[in-house]
């Protein structure tokens, strides 16, 4: 059976009309009334035609890296949350599938379902997903346990997890043979920065398991979550959450590893971070094998004791078997000139493949500790998979985005002994230690006046003590295979490809759109010349930013997934070293633009681009522990360096696509953690640099803005509500929206407006006044309001929001007539064309639709003023490496992208 989470129980109760009492994190119990229509869950369901699924990269993948899990949306009222689904391949074969709900509509019908298939299942280029009874797997996953262990049996391998101690995995067995033991985490630190001290002390920490949770127990997929910290002596630090995914009939284990930095960056310099297994070695030294995946399909295939290339030839059959990873013929059949001298042939017990940059790796080996390493080979970008074992079985181990997340390493030691050690270094000890300290000393900016003055020149919001990495995280994906024999070079290459790019099933843009999810967007439409011009522009912008990643080498453990903010045309480089113009950190909704681009196109490169961004920005740019937990950091030279800690950066709007399309549990954790981020306003004063007097926050009257701040909070509440979570989230979402709308000018209202932390209500002046900023709606506010109004029948909210959308780019006369004041000289008019388009659609106003298209094409304040742009190519000596340059900032691209996508969806007829 599938374990359904507590949020699913709450959703079921809400769907049946029940009132749910639940304590919030502050300890207060709240009642969440059911939404209108919730009682209709059991009746009036319409069903839905079968949905066609395809592999994201196309074709039929050879390997699935254990299995694959994906999400599918359904229109409101189509199915109940307990609807079973069947899966059929394009050959007509029934495929075992596991299904569970991940999102609900307000009426209780299912909005999103997640599905899982194993790599042992029949495979095809396409599949048909439809309502019906699923095929049962031939070898279902089974989960058992006792007081000390949890055992997962896939029907092929048996994995034993420890509930305490140092080992996350105690053993992996296949057909009774122990393939690996003692799976644990390793972290090492030194007490000073590289090269800054003549005396460096270092120490190594080992994982200590605190808790083990069974999140799913089959029949197709089992998920085990292990939590703990790294420990040595009395010190425990670097908390981790590691999820293990096992699929029916599979010999693979997918692993998602997350750690949070909770050290002191001035003296805790991490110089190694790894997952390590012990691998029992069997057979003669010449029948033990090592494999490394190189660039592309490349494979290094060697034996621990090689008998090829010798002065004396053991025989063609012997050479062929050893090279192919098979057991060699009995030594009695060899040339005796070799067998009599086997003891003189070196046994290479230790190997390592080190990828210390995105541009090169090297493989080295040695006989054993105490002897020198020799260079074996090298290349540019390794796929990130290794193997150690023999014809009777062994362990393949690898890391996704291996070269992109450098400095990384795959290491094998002791292969010539009874037990080898297989280590995936997520941070290689050969790279030197991490240095997470802030990159400058603030230049004496010890007062707010000085800090604000510095902001005028570097666009960096500096403040002493705020550039701390305490609480940032990183997630890494890995795969381990318990193989029954040394794989052939072809099979090993296939495993490496699946490890590097795990295959994913997806539904079409047309189906995603027809389900009515994610607000205002539509599939690509080049049906007219005018629309084609916009579509070509959108594709050109996307391609440019995606290709900049490789041209500018935006890779590395802490950086991969992000892109830069602003371009320096004089140096022909992005402003990587200039304050707030460096890393983008989700500024102006870059993640959201890229997710919508994928939804519209279904393009695999678009998905992989934004998937990496979502993984990065949700971990590195957001605090998960400490006083800033729940906040993100504004754009800057270092991802955590700027002193502006904001909910607009930790925004759930940027992660939600990833969760529903893949059912990724780690992203789900992050969404859940953001639900109470309104409480951060008790600890941190967002207006401290301009405030006069002490900050004395009142939980019943907090100064949380109704636009930039509220938009981010609202999406966290909406995501929690639709995922069936804490009903307090729904209460706060509805209460806050209705009380903002009740203000005289709604989202444009000025004056002293206050937020009540307990119930989410806003109070403010009863007289009209106006306070509108250009940034107010460009961090997801437009998008969350679009979805909220579609989900819930709140006429007053809808009317006041449509008014805001109509007036932002409206005439001063109209603004004065409606709100009593001119809204001033506002920026980002092109970005707000989507607000005008939304108003046009809601009011069925063709004149507004025409105005929206004019605003989109007009541009404003440095934003594109035409629908075409040209790139210019530079080579040395003008630049270090060949690059393409375009007159774009990431802000401009993201906001034009969102505006164009929504205008196409809302007022496409007016575009021509």
PDB file of C-alpha atoms in Angstrom, residues 436-711:
ATOM      1  CA  UNK A 436      31.942  30.574   2.412  1.00  0.00           C
ATOM      2  CA  UNK A 437      33.061  33.857   3.976  1.00  0.00           C
ATOM      3  CA  UNK A 438      31.663  37.128   2.672  1.00  0.00           C
ATOM      4  CA  UNK A 439      33.812  38.418  -0.149  1.00  0.00           C
ATOM      5  CA  UNK A 440      34.623  41.872   1.272  1.00  0.00           C
ATOM      6  CA  UNK A 441      34.698  43.673   4.630  1.00  0.00           C
ATOM      7  CA  UNK A 442      32.040  46.275   3.888  1.00  0.00           C
ATOM      8  CA  UNK A 443      34.487  49.122   3.435  1.00  0.00           C
ATOM      9  CA  UNK A 444      33.526  50.582   6.778  1.00  0.00           C
ATOM     10  CA  UNK A 445      29.808  50.594   6.041  1.00  0.00           C
ATOM     11  CA  UNK A 446      28.884  50.451   9.726  1.00  0.00           C
ATOM     12  CA  UNK A 447      25.830  52.713   9.565  1.00  0.00           C
ATOM     13  CA  UNK A 448      22.666  52.504   7.525  1.00  0.00           C
ATOM     14  CA  UNK A 449      23.431  55.858   5.894  1.00  0.00           C
ATOM     15  CA  UNK A 450      26.735  54.522   4.596  1.00  0.00           C
ATOM     16  CA  UNK A 451      25.157  51.254   3.499  1.00  0.00           C
ATOM     17  CA  UNK A 452      22.469  53.059   1.537  1.00  0.00           C
ATOM     18  CA  UNK A 453      25.085  55.313  -0.021  1.00  0.00           C
ATOM     19  CA  UNK A 454      27.107  52.278  -1.122  1.00  0.00           C
ATOM     20  CA  UNK A 455      23.929  50.815  -2.598  1.00  0.00           C
ATOM     21  CA  UNK A 456      23.845  53.766  -4.977  1.00  0.00           C
ATOM     22  CA  UNK A 457      27.126  52.768  -6.604  1.00  0.00           C
ATOM     23  CA  UNK A 458      27.420  48.957  -6.347  1.00  0.00           C
ATOM     24  CA  UNK A 459      23.715  48.103  -6.072  1.00  0.00           C
ATOM     25  CA  UNK A 460      24.706  45.915  -3.146  1.00  0.00           C
ATOM     26  CA  UNK A 461      22.591  45.957  -0.011  1.00  0.00           C
ATOM     27  CA  UNK A 462      25.439  45.353   2.420  1.00  0.00           C
ATOM     28  CA  UNK A 463      25.039  45.060   6.173  1.00  0.00           C
ATOM     29  CA  UNK A 464      27.567  43.588   8.620  1.00  0.00           C
ATOM     30  CA  UNK A 465      26.632  40.095   9.769  1.00  0.00           C
ATOM     31  CA  UNK A 466      24.006  39.507   7.099  1.00  0.00           C
ATOM     32  CA  UNK A 467      26.247  37.804   4.549  1.00  0.00           C
ATOM     33  CA  UNK A 468      26.084  34.533   6.457  1.00  0.00           C
ATOM     34  CA  UNK A 469      25.731  31.104   4.825  1.00  0.00           C
ATOM     35  CA  UNK A 470      24.303  29.630   8.058  1.00  0.00           C
ATOM     36  CA  UNK A 471      21.176  27.754   6.988  1.00  0.00           C
ATOM     37  CA  UNK A 472      21.742  27.440   3.231  1.00  0.00           C
ATOM     38  CA  UNK A 473      21.547  23.966   1.714  1.00  0.00           C
ATOM     39  CA  UNK A 474      22.500  21.870  -1.273  1.00  0.00           C
ATOM     40  CA  UNK A 475      20.774  18.816  -2.750  1.00  0.00           C
ATOM     41  CA  UNK A 476      22.583  16.194  -4.814  1.00  0.00           C
ATOM     42  CA  UNK A 477      21.111  13.236  -6.710  1.00  0.00           C
ATOM     43  CA  UNK A 478      22.939   9.890  -6.867  1.00  0.00           C
ATOM     44  CA  UNK A 479      22.332   6.372  -8.133  1.00  0.00           C
ATOM     45  CA  UNK A 480      23.706   3.019  -6.976  1.00  0.00           C
ATOM     46  CA  UNK A 481      23.321  -0.295  -8.811  1.00  0.00           C
ATOM     47  CA  UNK A 482      23.826  -3.684  -7.119  1.00  0.00           C
ATOM     48  CA  UNK A 483      24.876  -5.617 -10.222  1.00  0.00           C
ATOM     49  CA  UNK A 484      25.138  -9.378 -10.541  1.00  0.00           C
ATOM     50  CA  UNK A 485      28.203  -9.143 -12.772  1.00  0.00           C
ATOM     51  CA  UNK A 486      30.608  -6.636 -14.249  1.00  0.00           C
ATOM     52  CA  UNK A 487      28.578  -4.780 -16.884  1.00  0.00           C
ATOM     53  CA  UNK A 488      29.608  -4.740 -20.512  1.00  0.00           C
ATOM     54  CA  UNK A 489      30.945  -1.427 -21.798  1.00  0.00           C
ATOM     55  CA  UNK A 490      27.651  -0.842 -23.629  1.00  0.00           C
ATOM     56  CA  UNK A 491      25.553  -1.531 -20.526  1.00  0.00           C
ATOM     57  CA  UNK A 492      27.807   0.570 -18.340  1.00  0.00           C
ATOM     58  CA  UNK A 493      27.501   3.464 -20.795  1.00  0.00           C
ATOM     59  CA  UNK A 494      23.716   3.121 -20.638  1.00  0.00           C
ATOM     60  CA  UNK A 495      23.790   3.180 -16.839  1.00  0.00           C
ATOM     61  CA  UNK A 496      25.966   6.297 -16.952  1.00  0.00           C
ATOM     62  CA  UNK A 497      23.513   8.050 -19.277  1.00  0.00           C
ATOM     63  CA  UNK A 498      20.576   7.215 -17.004  1.00  0.00           C
ATOM     64  CA  UNK A 499      22.532   8.436 -13.981  1.00  0.00           C
ATOM     65  CA  UNK A 500      23.419  11.709 -15.706  1.00  0.00           C
ATOM     66  CA  UNK A 501      19.952  12.383 -17.140  1.00  0.00           C
ATOM     67  CA  UNK A 502      17.291  10.252 -15.411  1.00  0.00           C
ATOM     68  CA  UNK A 503      14.510   9.606 -17.949  1.00  0.00           C
ATOM     69  CA  UNK A 504      11.211  11.332 -17.181  1.00  0.00           C
ATOM     70  CA  UNK A 505       7.712  10.744 -18.536  1.00  0.00           C
ATOM     71  CA  UNK A 506       5.731  13.863 -19.436  1.00  0.00           C
ATOM     72  CA  UNK A 507       2.348  14.813 -20.825  1.00  0.00           C
ATOM     73  CA  UNK A 508       1.977  17.261 -23.684  1.00  0.00           C
ATOM     74  CA  UNK A 509       1.655  21.056 -23.385  1.00  0.00           C
ATOM     75  CA  UNK A 510      -1.863  20.646 -24.760  1.00  0.00           C
ATOM     76  CA  UNK A 511      -2.885  18.340 -21.937  1.00  0.00           C
ATOM     77  CA  UNK A 512      -1.224  20.471 -19.274  1.00  0.00           C
ATOM     78  CA  UNK A 513      -3.072  23.508 -20.607  1.00  0.00           C
ATOM     79  CA  UNK A 514      -6.422  21.755 -20.910  1.00  0.00           C
ATOM     80  CA  UNK A 515      -6.247  20.743 -17.251  1.00  0.00           C
ATOM     81  CA  UNK A 516      -6.373  24.410 -16.262  1.00  0.00           C
ATOM     82  CA  UNK A 517      -3.271  24.471 -14.070  1.00  0.00           C
ATOM     83  CA  UNK A 518      -0.731  27.253 -13.457  1.00  0.00           C
ATOM     84  CA  UNK A 519      -2.854  30.204 -14.532  1.00  0.00           C
ATOM     85  CA  UNK A 520      -2.643  32.141 -17.799  1.00  0.00           C
ATOM     86  CA  UNK A 521      -0.534  30.435 -20.439  1.00  0.00           C
ATOM     87  CA  UNK A 522      -1.065  28.550 -23.663  1.00  0.00           C
ATOM     88  CA  UNK A 523       0.940  26.214 -25.908  1.00  0.00           C
ATOM     89  CA  UNK A 524       3.160  27.758 -28.562  1.00  0.00           C
ATOM     90  CA  UNK A 525       1.101  29.358 -31.343  1.00  0.00           C
ATOM     91  CA  UNK A 526       2.704  30.507 -34.597  1.00  0.00           C
ATOM     92  CA  UNK A 527      -0.563  30.614 -36.506  1.00  0.00           C
ATOM     93  CA  UNK A 528      -0.169  34.258 -37.550  1.00  0.00           C
ATOM     94  CA  UNK A 529       2.803  36.378 -38.540  1.00  0.00           C
ATOM     95  CA  UNK A 530       2.379  38.617 -35.483  1.00  0.00           C
ATOM     96  CA  UNK A 531       2.246  35.681 -33.076  1.00  0.00           C
ATOM     97  CA  UNK A 532       5.174  34.015 -34.807  1.00  0.00           C
ATOM     98  CA  UNK A 533       7.251  37.140 -34.255  1.00  0.00           C
ATOM     99  CA  UNK A 534       6.580  37.004 -30.514  1.00  0.00           C
ATOM    100  CA  UNK A 535       7.115  33.247 -30.332  1.00  0.00           C
ATOM    101  CA  UNK A 536      10.423  33.525 -32.172  1.00  0.00           C
ATOM    102  CA  UNK A 537      11.484  36.256 -29.788  1.00  0.00           C
ATOM    103  CA  UNK A 538      10.605  34.138 -26.764  1.00  0.00           C
ATOM    104  CA  UNK A 539      12.574  31.204 -28.116  1.00  0.00           C
ATOM    105  CA  UNK A 540      15.544  33.398 -29.000  1.00  0.00           C
ATOM    106  CA  UNK A 541      15.668  34.894 -25.493  1.00  0.00           C
ATOM    107  CA  UNK A 542      15.431  31.477 -23.891  1.00  0.00           C
ATOM    108  CA  UNK A 543      18.135  29.988 -26.090  1.00  0.00           C
ATOM    109  CA  UNK A 544      20.438  32.924 -25.423  1.00  0.00           C
ATOM    110  CA  UNK A 545      20.251  32.631 -21.631  1.00  0.00           C
ATOM    111  CA  UNK A 546      20.532  28.838 -21.720  1.00  0.00           C
ATOM    112  CA  UNK A 547      23.629  28.953 -23.910  1.00  0.00           C
ATOM    113  CA  UNK A 548      25.210  31.614 -21.718  1.00  0.00           C
ATOM    114  CA  UNK A 549      25.521  28.977 -18.991  1.00  0.00           C
ATOM    115  CA  UNK A 550      28.101  27.062 -20.971  1.00  0.00           C
ATOM    116  CA  UNK A 551      29.771  30.064 -22.591  1.00  0.00           C
ATOM    117  CA  UNK A 552      30.295  31.699 -19.196  1.00  0.00           C
ATOM    118  CA  UNK A 553      30.886  28.413 -17.340  1.00  0.00           C
ATOM    119  CA  UNK A 554      28.216  29.016 -14.726  1.00  0.00           C
ATOM    120  CA  UNK A 555      28.944  25.740 -12.983  1.00  0.00           C
ATOM    121  CA  UNK A 556      30.129  24.588  -9.601  1.00  0.00           C
ATOM    122  CA  UNK A 557      28.817  23.145  -6.342  1.00  0.00           C
ATOM    123  CA  UNK A 558      27.246  26.360  -5.066  1.00  0.00           C
ATOM    124  CA  UNK A 559      26.564  28.067  -8.417  1.00  0.00           C
ATOM    125  CA  UNK A 560      25.175  25.550 -10.900  1.00  0.00           C
ATOM    126  CA  UNK A 561      21.565  26.309 -11.726  1.00  0.00           C
ATOM    127  CA  UNK A 562      21.715  30.078 -11.330  1.00  0.00           C
ATOM    128  CA  UNK A 563      22.384  32.668 -14.014  1.00  0.00           C
ATOM    129  CA  UNK A 564      23.666  36.221 -13.848  1.00  0.00           C
ATOM    130  CA  UNK A 565      21.596  39.373 -13.460  1.00  0.00           C
ATOM    131  CA  UNK A 566      23.134  42.253 -15.469  1.00  0.00           C
ATOM    132  CA  UNK A 567      25.597  42.558 -18.333  1.00  0.00           C
ATOM    133  CA  UNK A 568      28.714  44.737 -18.591  1.00  0.00           C
ATOM    134  CA  UNK A 569      29.092  45.604 -22.274  1.00  0.00           C
ATOM    135  CA  UNK A 570      32.496  47.237 -21.796  1.00  0.00           C
ATOM    136  CA  UNK A 571      34.170  44.105 -20.464  1.00  0.00           C
ATOM    137  CA  UNK A 572      31.876  41.842 -22.527  1.00  0.00           C
ATOM    138  CA  UNK A 573      31.011  39.873 -19.428  1.00  0.00           C
ATOM    139  CA  UNK A 574      28.226  39.619 -16.905  1.00  0.00           C
ATOM    140  CA  UNK A 575      28.686  41.670 -13.731  1.00  0.00           C
ATOM    141  CA  UNK A 576      29.875  38.705 -11.702  1.00  0.00           C
ATOM    142  CA  UNK A 577      31.832  40.949  -9.326  1.00  0.00           C
ATOM    143  CA  UNK A 578      29.546  43.972  -8.946  1.00  0.00           C
ATOM    144  CA  UNK A 579      27.234  43.963  -5.942  1.00  0.00           C
ATOM    145  CA  UNK A 580      23.613  43.293  -6.717  1.00  0.00           C
ATOM    146  CA  UNK A 581      24.230  42.878 -10.426  1.00  0.00           C
ATOM    147  CA  UNK A 582      25.860  39.453 -10.127  1.00  0.00           C
ATOM    148  CA  UNK A 583      23.968  36.175  -9.429  1.00  0.00           C
ATOM    149  CA  UNK A 584      20.267  36.528 -10.211  1.00  0.00           C
ATOM    150  CA  UNK A 585      18.790  34.625  -7.231  1.00  0.00           C
ATOM    151  CA  UNK A 586      15.295  34.467  -8.773  1.00  0.00           C
ATOM    152  CA  UNK A 587      15.041  38.262  -9.089  1.00  0.00           C
ATOM    153  CA  UNK A 588      11.920  39.341 -11.013  1.00  0.00           C
ATOM    154  CA  UNK A 589      10.680  35.764 -11.357  1.00  0.00           C
ATOM    155  CA  UNK A 590      13.288  34.251 -13.670  1.00  0.00           C
ATOM    156  CA  UNK A 591      12.410  30.739 -12.506  1.00  0.00           C
ATOM    157  CA  UNK A 592       8.740  31.316 -13.280  1.00  0.00           C
ATOM    158  CA  UNK A 593       9.441  32.562 -16.809  1.00  0.00           C
ATOM    159  CA  UNK A 594      11.565  29.499 -17.541  1.00  0.00           C
ATOM    160  CA  UNK A 595       8.960  27.099 -16.146  1.00  0.00           C
ATOM    161  CA  UNK A 596       6.251  28.643 -18.327  1.00  0.00           C
ATOM    162  CA  UNK A 597       8.556  28.334 -21.317  1.00  0.00           C
ATOM    163  CA  UNK A 598       8.810  24.602 -20.669  1.00  0.00           C
ATOM    164  CA  UNK A 599       5.058  24.216 -20.155  1.00  0.00           C
ATOM    165  CA  UNK A 600       4.395  25.872 -23.511  1.00  0.00           C
ATOM    166  CA  UNK A 601       7.050  24.057 -25.534  1.00  0.00           C
ATOM    167  CA  UNK A 602       7.518  20.668 -23.874  1.00  0.00           C
ATOM    168  CA  UNK A 603      11.174  21.032 -24.809  1.00  0.00           C
ATOM    169  CA  UNK A 604      13.635  18.769 -22.989  1.00  0.00           C
ATOM    170  CA  UNK A 605      16.458  21.335 -22.904  1.00  0.00           C
ATOM    171  CA  UNK A 606      14.043  23.880 -21.428  1.00  0.00           C
ATOM    172  CA  UNK A 607      13.038  21.433 -18.688  1.00  0.00           C
ATOM    173  CA  UNK A 608      16.605  20.506 -17.748  1.00  0.00           C
ATOM    174  CA  UNK A 609      17.608  24.179 -17.681  1.00  0.00           C
ATOM    175  CA  UNK A 610      14.883  25.243 -15.271  1.00  0.00           C
ATOM    176  CA  UNK A 611      15.040  22.006 -13.261  1.00  0.00           C
ATOM    177  CA  UNK A 612      18.640  22.828 -12.363  1.00  0.00           C
ATOM    178  CA  UNK A 613      17.628  26.396 -11.507  1.00  0.00           C
ATOM    179  CA  UNK A 614      14.774  25.221  -9.298  1.00  0.00           C
ATOM    180  CA  UNK A 615      17.058  22.845  -7.445  1.00  0.00           C
ATOM    181  CA  UNK A 616      19.639  25.575  -6.901  1.00  0.00           C
ATOM    182  CA  UNK A 617      17.458  28.564  -6.024  1.00  0.00           C
ATOM    183  CA  UNK A 618      15.290  26.576  -3.606  1.00  0.00           C
ATOM    184  CA  UNK A 619      18.352  25.378  -1.668  1.00  0.00           C
ATOM    185  CA  UNK A 620      21.314  27.749  -1.986  1.00  0.00           C
ATOM    186  CA  UNK A 621      19.373  31.024  -2.212  1.00  0.00           C
ATOM    187  CA  UNK A 622      17.017  30.160   0.667  1.00  0.00           C
ATOM    188  CA  UNK A 623      17.660  29.730   4.397  1.00  0.00           C
ATOM    189  CA  UNK A 624      16.494  26.441   5.922  1.00  0.00           C
ATOM    190  CA  UNK A 625      17.797  26.953   9.463  1.00  0.00           C
ATOM    191  CA  UNK A 626      18.534  29.795  11.814  1.00  0.00           C
ATOM    192  CA  UNK A 627      17.125  33.280  12.218  1.00  0.00           C
ATOM    193  CA  UNK A 628      16.564  33.734   8.480  1.00  0.00           C
ATOM    194  CA  UNK A 629      14.776  30.397   7.963  1.00  0.00           C
ATOM    195  CA  UNK A 630      12.025  30.791   5.379  1.00  0.00           C
ATOM    196  CA  UNK A 631      13.676  33.783   3.703  1.00  0.00           C
ATOM    197  CA  UNK A 632      15.701  34.066   0.528  1.00  0.00           C
ATOM    198  CA  UNK A 633      18.577  36.381  -0.298  1.00  0.00           C
ATOM    199  CA  UNK A 634      18.411  39.148  -2.886  1.00  0.00           C
ATOM    200  CA  UNK A 635      20.725  38.957  -5.911  1.00  0.00           C
ATOM    201  CA  UNK A 636      24.460  39.521  -5.359  1.00  0.00           C
ATOM    202  CA  UNK A 637      28.072  38.457  -5.814  1.00  0.00           C
ATOM    203  CA  UNK A 638      27.567  35.626  -3.324  1.00  0.00           C
ATOM    204  CA  UNK A 639      24.254  33.794  -3.216  1.00  0.00           C
ATOM    205  CA  UNK A 640      23.786  34.505   0.494  1.00  0.00           C
ATOM    206  CA  UNK A 641      25.741  37.771   0.650  1.00  0.00           C
ATOM    207  CA  UNK A 642      23.118  40.494   0.321  1.00  0.00           C
ATOM    208  CA  UNK A 643      21.486  41.782   3.512  1.00  0.00           C
ATOM    209  CA  UNK A 644      18.000  41.882   1.972  1.00  0.00           C
ATOM    210  CA  UNK A 645      16.474  38.641   3.258  1.00  0.00           C
ATOM    211  CA  UNK A 646      13.041  38.347   1.663  1.00  0.00           C
ATOM    212  CA  UNK A 647      10.061  36.060   1.146  1.00  0.00           C
ATOM    213  CA  UNK A 648       9.909  37.268  -2.452  1.00  0.00           C
ATOM    214  CA  UNK A 649      13.078  35.227  -3.110  1.00  0.00           C
ATOM    215  CA  UNK A 650      12.102  32.110  -1.152  1.00  0.00           C
ATOM    216  CA  UNK A 651       8.812  32.332  -3.081  1.00  0.00           C
ATOM    217  CA  UNK A 652       6.885  29.068  -3.397  1.00  0.00           C
ATOM    218  CA  UNK A 653       5.728  30.232  -6.825  1.00  0.00           C
ATOM    219  CA  UNK A 654       9.149  29.371  -8.213  1.00  0.00           C
ATOM    220  CA  UNK A 655       9.243  25.793  -6.835  1.00  0.00           C
ATOM    221  CA  UNK A 656       5.655  24.669  -7.305  1.00  0.00           C
ATOM    222  CA  UNK A 657       5.999  23.731 -10.982  1.00  0.00           C
ATOM    223  CA  UNK A 658       8.888  21.405 -10.143  1.00  0.00           C
ATOM    224  CA  UNK A 659       6.958  19.668  -7.408  1.00  0.00           C
ATOM    225  CA  UNK A 660       3.796  18.914  -9.357  1.00  0.00           C
ATOM    226  CA  UNK A 661       5.555  17.873 -12.581  1.00  0.00           C
ATOM    227  CA  UNK A 662       7.928  15.453 -10.819  1.00  0.00           C
ATOM    228  CA  UNK A 663       6.408  14.780  -7.349  1.00  0.00           C
ATOM    229  CA  UNK A 664       9.868  15.486  -5.915  1.00  0.00           C
ATOM    230  CA  UNK A 665       9.617  15.063  -2.148  1.00  0.00           C
ATOM    231  CA  UNK A 666      12.498  17.410  -1.365  1.00  0.00           C
ATOM    232  CA  UNK A 667      10.790  20.241  -3.218  1.00  0.00           C
ATOM    233  CA  UNK A 668       7.637  19.288  -1.332  1.00  0.00           C
ATOM    234  CA  UNK A 669       9.517  19.708   1.960  1.00  0.00           C
ATOM    235  CA  UNK A 670      10.603  23.194   0.912  1.00  0.00           C
ATOM    236  CA  UNK A 671       7.071  24.211  -0.069  1.00  0.00           C
ATOM    237  CA  UNK A 672       5.783  23.025   3.296  1.00  0.00           C
ATOM    238  CA  UNK A 673       8.512  24.863   5.197  1.00  0.00           C
ATOM    239  CA  UNK A 674       7.444  28.166   3.616  1.00  0.00           C
ATOM    240  CA  UNK A 675       3.922  28.052   5.056  1.00  0.00           C
ATOM    241  CA  UNK A 676       4.926  29.869   8.229  1.00  0.00           C
ATOM    242  CA  UNK A 677       7.369  32.306   6.652  1.00  0.00           C
ATOM    243  CA  UNK A 678       5.104  35.174   7.727  1.00  0.00           C
ATOM    244  CA  UNK A 679       6.564  34.585  11.193  1.00  0.00           C
ATOM    245  CA  UNK A 680       9.970  35.791   9.989  1.00  0.00           C
ATOM    246  CA  UNK A 681       8.652  39.367  10.212  1.00  0.00           C
ATOM    247  CA  UNK A 682       8.744  38.980  13.996  1.00  0.00           C
ATOM    248  CA  UNK A 683      12.480  38.372  13.891  1.00  0.00           C
ATOM    249  CA  UNK A 684      13.686  40.582  11.071  1.00  0.00           C
ATOM    250  CA  UNK A 685      12.729  44.170  10.325  1.00  0.00           C
ATOM    251  CA  UNK A 686      12.529  44.601   6.524  1.00  0.00           C
ATOM    252  CA  UNK A 687      12.466  48.392   6.918  1.00  0.00           C
ATOM    253  CA  UNK A 688      15.295  48.667   9.423  1.00  0.00           C
ATOM    254  CA  UNK A 689      17.510  50.878   7.236  1.00  0.00           C
ATOM    255  CA  UNK A 690      14.911  53.619   6.939  1.00  0.00           C
ATOM    256  CA  UNK A 691      13.089  53.171  10.234  1.00  0.00           C
ATOM    257  CA  UNK A 692      13.340  55.742  12.982  1.00  0.00           C
ATOM    258  CA  UNK A 693      13.183  54.211  16.415  1.00  0.00           C
ATOM    259  CA  UNK A 694      13.189  50.627  17.656  1.00  0.00           C
ATOM    260  CA  UNK A 695      11.495  47.764  15.880  1.00  0.00           C
ATOM    261  CA  UNK A 696       8.793  46.354  18.142  1.00  0.00           C
ATOM    262  CA  UNK A 697       6.797  43.892  16.054  1.00  0.00           C
ATOM    263  CA  UNK A 698       3.251  43.176  17.139  1.00  0.00           C
ATOM    264  CA  UNK A 699       1.979  39.740  15.976  1.00  0.00           C
ATOM    265  CA  UNK A 700      -1.465  41.275  15.537  1.00  0.00           C
ATOM    266  CA  UNK A 701      -0.198  44.253  13.544  1.00  0.00           C
ATOM    267  CA  UNK A 702       2.839  43.408  11.424  1.00  0.00           C
ATOM    268  CA  UNK A 703       4.012  45.569   8.563  1.00  0.00           C
ATOM    269  CA  UNK A 704       3.837  42.978   5.782  1.00  0.00           C
ATOM    270  CA  UNK A 705       3.225  44.559   2.393  1.00  0.00           C
ATOM    271  CA  UNK A 706       0.058  43.630   0.505  1.00  0.00           C
ATOM    272  CA  UNK A 707       1.936  43.133  -2.760  1.00  0.00           C
ATOM    273  CA  UNK A 708       5.528  41.915  -2.916  1.00  0.00           C
ATOM    274  CA  UNK A 709       5.486  40.180   0.489  1.00  0.00           C
ATOM    275  CA  UNK A 710       1.893  39.010   0.413  1.00  0.00           C
ATOM    276  CA  UNK A 711       2.175  37.563  -3.094  1.00  0.00           C
TER     277      UNK A 711
END
